[in-house]
PDB file of N, CA and C in Angstrom:
ATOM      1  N   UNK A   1      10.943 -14.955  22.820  1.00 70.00           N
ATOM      2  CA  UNK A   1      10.132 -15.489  21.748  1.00 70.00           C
ATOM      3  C   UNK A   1      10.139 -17.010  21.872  1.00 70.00           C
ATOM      4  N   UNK A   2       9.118 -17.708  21.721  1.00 91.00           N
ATOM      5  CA  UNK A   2       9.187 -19.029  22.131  1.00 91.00           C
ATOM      6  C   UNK A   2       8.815 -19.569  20.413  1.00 91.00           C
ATOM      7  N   UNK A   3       9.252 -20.927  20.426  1.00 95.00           N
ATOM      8  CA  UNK A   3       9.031 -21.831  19.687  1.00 95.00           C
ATOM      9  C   UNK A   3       7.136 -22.052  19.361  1.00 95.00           C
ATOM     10  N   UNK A   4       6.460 -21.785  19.917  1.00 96.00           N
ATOM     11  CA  UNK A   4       5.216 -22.531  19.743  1.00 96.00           C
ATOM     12  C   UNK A   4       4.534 -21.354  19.181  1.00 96.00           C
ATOM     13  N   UNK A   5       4.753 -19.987  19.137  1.00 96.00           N
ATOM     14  CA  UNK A   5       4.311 -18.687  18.526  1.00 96.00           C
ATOM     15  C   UNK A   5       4.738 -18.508  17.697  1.00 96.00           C
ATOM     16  N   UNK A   6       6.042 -18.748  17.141  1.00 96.00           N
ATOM     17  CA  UNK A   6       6.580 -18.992  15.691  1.00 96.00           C
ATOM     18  C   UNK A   6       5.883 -20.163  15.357  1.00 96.00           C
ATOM     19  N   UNK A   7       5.486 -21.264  15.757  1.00 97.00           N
ATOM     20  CA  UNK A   7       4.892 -22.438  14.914  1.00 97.00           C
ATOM     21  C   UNK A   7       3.183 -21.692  14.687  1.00 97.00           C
ATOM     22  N   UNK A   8       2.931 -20.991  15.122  1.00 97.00           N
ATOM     23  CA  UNK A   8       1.531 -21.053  15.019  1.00 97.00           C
ATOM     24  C   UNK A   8       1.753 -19.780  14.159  1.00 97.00           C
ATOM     25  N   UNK A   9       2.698 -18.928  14.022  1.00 96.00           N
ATOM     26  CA  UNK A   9       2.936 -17.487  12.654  1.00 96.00           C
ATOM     27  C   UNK A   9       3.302 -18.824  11.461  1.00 96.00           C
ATOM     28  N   UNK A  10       3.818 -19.711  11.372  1.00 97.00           N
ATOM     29  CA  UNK A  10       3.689 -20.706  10.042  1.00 97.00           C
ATOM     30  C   UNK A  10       2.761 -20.839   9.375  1.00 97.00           C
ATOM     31  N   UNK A  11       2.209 -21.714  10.363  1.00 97.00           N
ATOM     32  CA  UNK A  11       0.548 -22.407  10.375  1.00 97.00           C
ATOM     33  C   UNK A  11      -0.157 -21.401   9.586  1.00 97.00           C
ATOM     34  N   UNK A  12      -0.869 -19.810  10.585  1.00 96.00           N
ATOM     35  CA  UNK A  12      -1.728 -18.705   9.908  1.00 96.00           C
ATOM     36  C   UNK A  12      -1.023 -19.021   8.560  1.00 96.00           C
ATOM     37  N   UNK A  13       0.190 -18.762   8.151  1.00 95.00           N
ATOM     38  CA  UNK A  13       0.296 -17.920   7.355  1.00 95.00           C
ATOM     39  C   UNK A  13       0.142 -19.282   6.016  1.00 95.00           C
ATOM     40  N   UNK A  14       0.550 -20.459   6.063  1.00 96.00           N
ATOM     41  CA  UNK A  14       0.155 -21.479   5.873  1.00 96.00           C
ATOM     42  C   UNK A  14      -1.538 -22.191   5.193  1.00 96.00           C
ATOM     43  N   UNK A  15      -2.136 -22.166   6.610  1.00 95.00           N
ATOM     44  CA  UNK A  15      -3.652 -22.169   6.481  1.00 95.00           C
ATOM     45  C   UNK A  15      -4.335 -20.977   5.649  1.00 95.00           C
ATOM     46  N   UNK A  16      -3.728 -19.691   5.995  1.00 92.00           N
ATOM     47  CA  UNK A  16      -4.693 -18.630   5.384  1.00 92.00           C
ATOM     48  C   UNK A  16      -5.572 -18.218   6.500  1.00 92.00           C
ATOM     49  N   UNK A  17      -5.758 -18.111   7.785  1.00 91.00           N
ATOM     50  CA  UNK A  17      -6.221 -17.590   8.794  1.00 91.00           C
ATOM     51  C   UNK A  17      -6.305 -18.468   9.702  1.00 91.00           C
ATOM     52  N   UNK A  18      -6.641 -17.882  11.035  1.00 91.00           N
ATOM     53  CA  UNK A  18      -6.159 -17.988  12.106  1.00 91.00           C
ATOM     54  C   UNK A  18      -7.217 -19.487  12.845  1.00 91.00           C
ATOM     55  N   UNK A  19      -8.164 -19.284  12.264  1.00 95.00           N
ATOM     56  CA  UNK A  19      -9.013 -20.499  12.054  1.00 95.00           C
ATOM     57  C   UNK A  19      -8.701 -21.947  11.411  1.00 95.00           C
ATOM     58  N   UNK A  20      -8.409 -21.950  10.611  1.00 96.00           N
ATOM     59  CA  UNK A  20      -7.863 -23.293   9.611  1.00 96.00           C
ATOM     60  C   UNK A  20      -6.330 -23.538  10.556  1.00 96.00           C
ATOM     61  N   UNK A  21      -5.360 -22.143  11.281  1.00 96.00           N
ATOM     62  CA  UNK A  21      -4.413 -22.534  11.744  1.00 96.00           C
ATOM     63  C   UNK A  21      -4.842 -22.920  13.282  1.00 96.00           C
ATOM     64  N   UNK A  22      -5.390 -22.926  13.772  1.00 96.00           N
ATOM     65  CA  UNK A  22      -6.013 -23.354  15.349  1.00 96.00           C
ATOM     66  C   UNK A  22      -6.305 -24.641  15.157  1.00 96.00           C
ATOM     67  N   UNK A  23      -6.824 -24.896  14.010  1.00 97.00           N
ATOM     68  CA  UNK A  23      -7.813 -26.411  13.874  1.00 97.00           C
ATOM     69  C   UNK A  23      -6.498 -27.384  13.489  1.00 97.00           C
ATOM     70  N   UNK A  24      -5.560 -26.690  12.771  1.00 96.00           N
ATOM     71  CA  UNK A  24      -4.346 -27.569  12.237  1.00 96.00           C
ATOM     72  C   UNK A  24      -3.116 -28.317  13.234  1.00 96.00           C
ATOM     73  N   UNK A  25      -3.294 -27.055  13.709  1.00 97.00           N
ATOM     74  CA  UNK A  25      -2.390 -27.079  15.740  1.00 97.00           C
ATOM     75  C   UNK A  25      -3.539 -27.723  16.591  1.00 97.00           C
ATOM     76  N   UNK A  26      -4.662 -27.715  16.386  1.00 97.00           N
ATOM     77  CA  UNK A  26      -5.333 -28.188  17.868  1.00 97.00           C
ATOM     78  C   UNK A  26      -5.370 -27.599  18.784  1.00 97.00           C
ATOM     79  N   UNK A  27      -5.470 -26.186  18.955  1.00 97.00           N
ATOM     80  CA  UNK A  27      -5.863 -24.847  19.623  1.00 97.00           C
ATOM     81  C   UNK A  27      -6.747 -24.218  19.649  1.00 97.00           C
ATOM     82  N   UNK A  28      -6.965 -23.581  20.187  1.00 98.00           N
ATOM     83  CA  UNK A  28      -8.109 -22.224  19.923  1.00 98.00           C
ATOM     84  C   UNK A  28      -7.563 -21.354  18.830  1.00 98.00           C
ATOM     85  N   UNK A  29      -8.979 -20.800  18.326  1.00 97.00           N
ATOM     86  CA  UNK A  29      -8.848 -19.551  17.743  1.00 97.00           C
ATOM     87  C   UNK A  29      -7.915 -18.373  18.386  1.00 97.00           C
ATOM     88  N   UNK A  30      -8.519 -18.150  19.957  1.00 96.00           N
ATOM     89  CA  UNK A  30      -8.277 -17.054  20.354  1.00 96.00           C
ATOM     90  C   UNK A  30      -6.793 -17.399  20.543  1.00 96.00           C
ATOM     91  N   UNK A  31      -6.254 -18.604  20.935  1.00 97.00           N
ATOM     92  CA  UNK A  31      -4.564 -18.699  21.296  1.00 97.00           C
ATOM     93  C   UNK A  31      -3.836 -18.221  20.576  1.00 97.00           C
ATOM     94  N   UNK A  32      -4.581 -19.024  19.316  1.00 96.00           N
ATOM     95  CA  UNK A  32      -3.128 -18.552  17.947  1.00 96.00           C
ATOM     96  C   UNK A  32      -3.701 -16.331  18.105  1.00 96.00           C
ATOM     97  N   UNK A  33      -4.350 -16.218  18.051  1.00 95.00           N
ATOM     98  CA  UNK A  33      -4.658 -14.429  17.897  1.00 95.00           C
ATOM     99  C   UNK A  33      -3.668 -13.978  19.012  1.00 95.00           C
ATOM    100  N   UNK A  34      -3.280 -14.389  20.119  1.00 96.00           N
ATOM    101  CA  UNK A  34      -2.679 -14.097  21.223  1.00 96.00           C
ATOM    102  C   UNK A  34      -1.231 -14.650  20.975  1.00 96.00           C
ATOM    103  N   UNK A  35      -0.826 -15.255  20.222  1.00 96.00           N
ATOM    104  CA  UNK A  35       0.714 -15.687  19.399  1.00 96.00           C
ATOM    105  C   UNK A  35       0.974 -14.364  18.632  1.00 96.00           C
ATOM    106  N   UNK A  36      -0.057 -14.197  17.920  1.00 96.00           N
ATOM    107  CA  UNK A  36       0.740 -13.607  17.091  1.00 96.00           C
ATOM    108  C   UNK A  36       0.659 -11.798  17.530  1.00 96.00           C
ATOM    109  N   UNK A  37      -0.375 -11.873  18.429  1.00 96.00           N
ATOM    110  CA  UNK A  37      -0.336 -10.521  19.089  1.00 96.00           C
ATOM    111  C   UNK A  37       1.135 -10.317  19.644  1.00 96.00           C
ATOM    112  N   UNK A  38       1.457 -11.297  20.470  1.00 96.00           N
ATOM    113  CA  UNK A  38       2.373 -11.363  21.329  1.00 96.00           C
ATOM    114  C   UNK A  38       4.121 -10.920  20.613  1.00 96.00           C
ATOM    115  N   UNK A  39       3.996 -11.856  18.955  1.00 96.00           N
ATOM    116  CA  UNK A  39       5.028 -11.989  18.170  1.00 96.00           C
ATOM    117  C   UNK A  39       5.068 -10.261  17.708  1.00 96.00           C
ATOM    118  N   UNK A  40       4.153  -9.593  17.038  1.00 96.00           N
ATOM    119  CA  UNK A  40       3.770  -8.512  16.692  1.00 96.00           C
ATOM    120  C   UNK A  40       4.875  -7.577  17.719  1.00 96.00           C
ATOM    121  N   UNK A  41       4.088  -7.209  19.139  1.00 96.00           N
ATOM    122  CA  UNK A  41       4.706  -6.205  20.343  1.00 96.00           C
ATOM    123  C   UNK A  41       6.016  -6.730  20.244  1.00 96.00           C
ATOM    124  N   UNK A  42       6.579  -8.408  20.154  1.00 95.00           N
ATOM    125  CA  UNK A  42       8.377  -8.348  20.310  1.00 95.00           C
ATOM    126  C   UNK A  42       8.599  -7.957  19.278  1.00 95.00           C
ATOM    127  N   UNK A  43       8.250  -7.862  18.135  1.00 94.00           N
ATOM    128  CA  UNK A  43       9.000  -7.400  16.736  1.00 94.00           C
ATOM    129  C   UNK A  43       8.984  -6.054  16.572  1.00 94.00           C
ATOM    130  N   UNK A  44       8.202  -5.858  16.784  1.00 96.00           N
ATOM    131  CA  UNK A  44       7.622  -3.969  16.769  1.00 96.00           C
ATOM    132  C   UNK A  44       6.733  -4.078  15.672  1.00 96.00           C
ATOM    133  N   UNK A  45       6.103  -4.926  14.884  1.00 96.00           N
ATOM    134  CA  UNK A  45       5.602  -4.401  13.208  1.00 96.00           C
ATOM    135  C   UNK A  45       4.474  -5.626  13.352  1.00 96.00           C
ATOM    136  N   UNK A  46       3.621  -5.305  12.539  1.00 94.00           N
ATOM    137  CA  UNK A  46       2.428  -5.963  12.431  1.00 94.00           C
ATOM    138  C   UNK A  46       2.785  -7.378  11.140  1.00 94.00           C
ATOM    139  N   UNK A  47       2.542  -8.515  11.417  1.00 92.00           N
ATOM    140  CA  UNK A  47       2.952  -9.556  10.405  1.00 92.00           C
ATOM    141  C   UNK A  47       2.028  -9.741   9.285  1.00 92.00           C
ATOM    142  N   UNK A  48       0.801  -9.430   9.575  1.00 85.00           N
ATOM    143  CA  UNK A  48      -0.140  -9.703   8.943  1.00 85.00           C
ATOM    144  C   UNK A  48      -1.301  -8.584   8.376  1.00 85.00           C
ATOM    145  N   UNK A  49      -1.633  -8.658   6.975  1.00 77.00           N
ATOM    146  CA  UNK A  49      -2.452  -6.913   7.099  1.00 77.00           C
ATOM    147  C   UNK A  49      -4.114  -7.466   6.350  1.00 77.00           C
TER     148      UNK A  49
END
């Protein structure tokens, strides 16, 4: 689990979607979706519904 996929599960959850959190980080949309995909499969459970 890296540091920069936990900063960007803040951010979403922070901003209120994955949009407002991309623009806040200076990323893509699709990156942060691929963080938290990624965070999701190591945890086993979905973070967000």
């Amino acid at each position: 689990m890296d540091f920069q996929k936990l900063k960007t599960f803040v951010a979403d959850a922070q901003e209120g979607g994955f949009s407002a959190a991309a623009s806040s980080l200076s990323v893509s949309k699709s990156l942060c979706s691929k963080h938290i995909n990624d965070l999701e499969e190591v945890l086993g459970c979905g973070l967000f519904h």
